[in-house]
Coordinates of C-alpha atoms in Angstrom, one line a residue:
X30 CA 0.0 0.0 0.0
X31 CA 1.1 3.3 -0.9
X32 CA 1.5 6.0 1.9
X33 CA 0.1 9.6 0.2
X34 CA 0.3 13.2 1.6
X35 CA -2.1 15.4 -0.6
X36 CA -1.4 19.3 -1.1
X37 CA -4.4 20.9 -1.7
X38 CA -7.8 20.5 -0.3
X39 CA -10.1 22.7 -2.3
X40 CA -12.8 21.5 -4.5
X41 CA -10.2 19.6 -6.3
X42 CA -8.5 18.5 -3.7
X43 CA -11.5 17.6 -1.3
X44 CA -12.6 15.3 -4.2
X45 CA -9.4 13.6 -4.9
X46 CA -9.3 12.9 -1.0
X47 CA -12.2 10.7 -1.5
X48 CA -11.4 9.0 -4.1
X49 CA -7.7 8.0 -3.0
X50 CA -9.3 7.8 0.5
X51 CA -11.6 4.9 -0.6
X52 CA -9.2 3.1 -3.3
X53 CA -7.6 0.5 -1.6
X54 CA -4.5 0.8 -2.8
X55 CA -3.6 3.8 -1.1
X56 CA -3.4 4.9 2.2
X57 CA -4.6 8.6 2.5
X58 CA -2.3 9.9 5.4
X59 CA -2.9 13.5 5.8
X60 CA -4.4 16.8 3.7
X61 CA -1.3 19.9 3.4
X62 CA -3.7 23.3 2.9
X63 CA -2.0 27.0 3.1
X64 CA -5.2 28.4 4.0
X65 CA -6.0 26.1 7.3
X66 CA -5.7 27.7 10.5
X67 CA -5.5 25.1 12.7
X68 CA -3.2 21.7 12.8
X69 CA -6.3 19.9 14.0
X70 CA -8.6 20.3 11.5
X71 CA -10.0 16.6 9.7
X72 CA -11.1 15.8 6.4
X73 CA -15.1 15.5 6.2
X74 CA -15.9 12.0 7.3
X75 CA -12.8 11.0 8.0
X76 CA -10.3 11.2 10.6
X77 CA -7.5 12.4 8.1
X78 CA -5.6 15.5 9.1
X79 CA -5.5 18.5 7.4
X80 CA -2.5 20.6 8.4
X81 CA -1.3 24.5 7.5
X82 CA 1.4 24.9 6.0
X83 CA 2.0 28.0 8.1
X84 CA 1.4 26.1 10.8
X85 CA 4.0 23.2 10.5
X86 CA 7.8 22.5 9.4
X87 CA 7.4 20.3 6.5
X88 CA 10.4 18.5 6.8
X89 CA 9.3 18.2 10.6
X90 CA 6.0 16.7 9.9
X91 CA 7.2 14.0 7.3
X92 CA 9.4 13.0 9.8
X93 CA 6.3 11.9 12.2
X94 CA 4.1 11.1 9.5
X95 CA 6.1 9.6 6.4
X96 CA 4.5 9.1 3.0
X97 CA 5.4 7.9 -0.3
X98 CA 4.3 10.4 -2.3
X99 CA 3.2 13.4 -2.7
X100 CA -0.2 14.8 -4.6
X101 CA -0.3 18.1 -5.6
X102 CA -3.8 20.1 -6.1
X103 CA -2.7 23.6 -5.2
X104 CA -1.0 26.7 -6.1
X105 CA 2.1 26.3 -8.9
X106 CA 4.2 28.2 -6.2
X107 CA 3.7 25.7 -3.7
X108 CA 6.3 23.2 -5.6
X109 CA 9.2 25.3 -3.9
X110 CA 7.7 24.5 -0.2
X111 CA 7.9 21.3 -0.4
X112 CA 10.0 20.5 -3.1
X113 CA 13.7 19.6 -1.4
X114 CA 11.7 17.5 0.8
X115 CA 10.7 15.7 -2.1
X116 CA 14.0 15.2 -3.9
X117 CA 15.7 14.3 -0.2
X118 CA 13.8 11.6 0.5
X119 CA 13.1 10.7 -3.4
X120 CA 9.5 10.8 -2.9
X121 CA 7.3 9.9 -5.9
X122 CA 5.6 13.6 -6.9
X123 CA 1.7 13.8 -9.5
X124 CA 1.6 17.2 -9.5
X125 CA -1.9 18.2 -11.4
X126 CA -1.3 22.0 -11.7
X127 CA -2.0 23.4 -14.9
X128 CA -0.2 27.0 -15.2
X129 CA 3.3 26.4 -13.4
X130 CA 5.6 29.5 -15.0
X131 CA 8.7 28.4 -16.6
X132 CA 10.7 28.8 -13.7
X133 CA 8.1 26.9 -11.4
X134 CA 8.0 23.6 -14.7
X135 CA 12.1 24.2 -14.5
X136 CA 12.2 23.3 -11.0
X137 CA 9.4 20.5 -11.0
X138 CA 11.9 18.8 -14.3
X139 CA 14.5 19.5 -11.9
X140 CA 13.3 17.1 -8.9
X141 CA 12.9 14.5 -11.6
X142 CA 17.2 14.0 -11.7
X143 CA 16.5 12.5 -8.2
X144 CA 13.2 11.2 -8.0
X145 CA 9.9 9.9 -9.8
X146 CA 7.9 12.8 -11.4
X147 CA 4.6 13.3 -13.2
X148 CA 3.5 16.6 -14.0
X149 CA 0.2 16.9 -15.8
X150 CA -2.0 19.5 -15.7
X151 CA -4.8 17.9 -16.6
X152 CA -4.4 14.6 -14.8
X153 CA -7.7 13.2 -16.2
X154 CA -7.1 9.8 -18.0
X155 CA -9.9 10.4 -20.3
X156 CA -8.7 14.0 -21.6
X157 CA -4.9 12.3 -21.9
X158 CA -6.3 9.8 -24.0
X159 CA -8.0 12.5 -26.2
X160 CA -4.7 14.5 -26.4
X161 CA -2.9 10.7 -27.4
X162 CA -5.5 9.9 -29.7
X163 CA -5.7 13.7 -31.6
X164 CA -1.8 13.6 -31.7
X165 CA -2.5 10.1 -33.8
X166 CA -5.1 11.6 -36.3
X167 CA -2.8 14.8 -36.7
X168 CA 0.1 12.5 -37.6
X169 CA -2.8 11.1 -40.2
X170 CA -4.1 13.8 -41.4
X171 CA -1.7 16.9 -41.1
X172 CA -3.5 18.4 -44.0
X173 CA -6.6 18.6 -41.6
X174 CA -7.8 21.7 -39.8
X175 CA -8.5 21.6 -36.1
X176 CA -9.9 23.9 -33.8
X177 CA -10.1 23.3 -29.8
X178 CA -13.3 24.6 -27.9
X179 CA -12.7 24.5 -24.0
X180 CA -16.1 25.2 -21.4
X181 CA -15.9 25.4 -18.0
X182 CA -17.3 27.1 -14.8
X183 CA -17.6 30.3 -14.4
X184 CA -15.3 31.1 -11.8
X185 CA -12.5 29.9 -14.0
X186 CA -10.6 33.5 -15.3
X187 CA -7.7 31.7 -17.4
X188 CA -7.8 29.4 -20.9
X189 CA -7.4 26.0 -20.1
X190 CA -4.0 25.1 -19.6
X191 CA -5.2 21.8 -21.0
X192 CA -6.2 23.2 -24.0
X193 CA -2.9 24.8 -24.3
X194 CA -1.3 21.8 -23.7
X195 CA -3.3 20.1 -26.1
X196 CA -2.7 23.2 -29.3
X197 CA 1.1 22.3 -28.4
X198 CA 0.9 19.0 -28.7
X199 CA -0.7 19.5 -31.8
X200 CA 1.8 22.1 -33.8
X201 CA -1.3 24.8 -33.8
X202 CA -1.4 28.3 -32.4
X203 CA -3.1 29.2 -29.3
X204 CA -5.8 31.6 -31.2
X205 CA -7.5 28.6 -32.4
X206 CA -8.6 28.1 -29.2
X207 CA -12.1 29.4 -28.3
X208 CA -13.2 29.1 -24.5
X209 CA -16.2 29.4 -23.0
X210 CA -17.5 30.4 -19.1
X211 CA -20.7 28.8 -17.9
X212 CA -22.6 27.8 -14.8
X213 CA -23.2 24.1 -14.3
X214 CA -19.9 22.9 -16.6
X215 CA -17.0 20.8 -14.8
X216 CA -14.7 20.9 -17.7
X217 CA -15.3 20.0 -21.3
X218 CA -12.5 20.1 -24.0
X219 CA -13.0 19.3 -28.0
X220 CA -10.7 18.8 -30.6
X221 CA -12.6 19.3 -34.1
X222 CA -10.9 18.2 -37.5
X223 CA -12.0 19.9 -40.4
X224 CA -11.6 17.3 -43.4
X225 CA -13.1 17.5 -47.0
X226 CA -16.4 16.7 -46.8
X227 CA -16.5 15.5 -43.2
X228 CA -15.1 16.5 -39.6
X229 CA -14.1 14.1 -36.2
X230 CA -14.9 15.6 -33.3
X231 CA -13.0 13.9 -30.0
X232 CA -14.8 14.8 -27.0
X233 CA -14.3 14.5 -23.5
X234 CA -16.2 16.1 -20.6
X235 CA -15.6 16.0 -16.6
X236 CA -18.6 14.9 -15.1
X237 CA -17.6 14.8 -11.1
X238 CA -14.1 16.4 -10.0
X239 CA -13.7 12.8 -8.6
X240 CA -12.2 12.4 -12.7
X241 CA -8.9 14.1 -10.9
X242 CA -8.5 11.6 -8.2
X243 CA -8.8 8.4 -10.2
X244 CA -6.8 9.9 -12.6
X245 CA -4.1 10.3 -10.0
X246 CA -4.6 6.7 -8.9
X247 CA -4.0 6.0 -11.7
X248 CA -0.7 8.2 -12.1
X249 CA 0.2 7.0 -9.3
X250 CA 0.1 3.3 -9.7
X251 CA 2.4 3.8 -13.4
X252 CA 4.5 6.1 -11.5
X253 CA 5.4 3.2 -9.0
X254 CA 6.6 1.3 -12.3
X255 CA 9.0 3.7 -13.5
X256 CA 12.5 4.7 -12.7
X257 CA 14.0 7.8 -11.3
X258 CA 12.8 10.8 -13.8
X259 CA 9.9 13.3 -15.3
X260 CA 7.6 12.2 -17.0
X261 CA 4.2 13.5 -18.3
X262 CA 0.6 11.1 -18.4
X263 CA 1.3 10.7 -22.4
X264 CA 4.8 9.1 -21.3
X265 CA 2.3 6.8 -19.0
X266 CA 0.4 6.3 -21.6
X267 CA 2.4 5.2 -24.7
X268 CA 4.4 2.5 -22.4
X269 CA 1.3 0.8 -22.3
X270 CA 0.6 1.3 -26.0
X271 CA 3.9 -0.2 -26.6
X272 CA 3.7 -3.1 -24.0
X273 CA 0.2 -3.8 -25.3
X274 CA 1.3 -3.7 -29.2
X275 CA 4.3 -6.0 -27.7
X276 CA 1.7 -8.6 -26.5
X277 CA -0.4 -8.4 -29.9

């Protein structure tokens, strides 16, 4: 069983704590928020702690309460809190934040020359599958135009970093990205191919935020299988292309 500190408990964050907290392969040890004001705060309906940052010495508090790994659902900035403890004591690192700056992304690369790193920021397996599987009809069809259309809750201020990540991955510029704010929408990302006299349209839409923590089960349990280094979820994701082409 996997021992798992998690960084980060808003919405995100409270719903990946259910979802690692009820997966049996994981043992949920304890919830690392900026914001909370007191040490002995628990996670709702659980008897996990959720612990300030403010309020603790990291390197202290690993020490009484060791973990595995560390899951990150919080602010880009927070990678340099935490991150010499990580690279000390070659903790395994999913990091889920979607607008690190270069020098933040640097740094997270960085902790990969001593440990196991994913950094994703969309750590949703079915939106990684969509960026695998446009990169595959682009490769196709480079002749094709495409157009991304990102949705997603109001509140949200910024264009997707996933859809950036996805007009990168795909050799197209960023103004073909149209975005959209609306009440009642998780997250929904489309990648639309314009052929001659037809289009494919790959589609995936978050339903539940729980999508981030099965996603980072599932991170986590590829991450276990790797060596020492970064990697992204499409590096996850074509091992098992190539062990499963392997076994055909």
């Amino acid at each position: 069983m996997i021992k798992v500190g998690l960084m980060g408990f808003g919405k995100a964050g409270q719903a990946v704590a259910e979802v690692l907290r009820n997966d049996p392969r994981y043992a949920l040890c304890w919830v690392a928020h900026r914001t909370a004001t007191r040490q002995d705060q628990t996670a709702p309906d659980s008897l996990i702690p959720v612990v300030g940052l403010n309020h603790i010495r990291l390197g202290d508090w690993l020490d009484a309460n060791p973990v595995d790994a560390l899951v990150d659902f919080s602010r880009p900035d927070a990678v340099f809190l935490y991150g010499e403890e990580v690279r000390k004591r070659q903790l395994m690192l999913v990091s889920a934040i979607s607008a690190y700056s270069p020098r933040e992304l640097e740094y997270v690369r960085s902790l990969g020359e001593d440990t196991r790193v994913l950094s994703s920021p969309n750590i949703t397996l079915g939106i990684n599958f969509l960026i695998l599987a446009s990169k595959l009809l682009r490769s196709i069809a480079p002749f094709a135009d495409v157009e991304i259309l990102e949705q997603h809750f109001r509140e949200k201020p910024e264009v997707s970093g996933t859809a950036r990540k996805i007009a990168e991955s795909l050799s197209i510029d960023g103004e073909r990205i149209t975005s959209l704010r609306l009440g009642g929408i998780v997250g929904h990302h489309e990648v639309i191919f314009g052929f001659p006299h037809q289009t494919v349209r790959l589609v995936h839409d978050s339903i539940d935020r729980k999508a981030f923590g099965t996603g980072a089960a599932f991170a986590l349990s590829q991450l276990a299988l790797c060596t020492k280094g970064f990697y992204t979820f499409d590096d996850l994701l074509m091992k098992m292309v190539r062990n499963q082409l392997a076994i055909a």
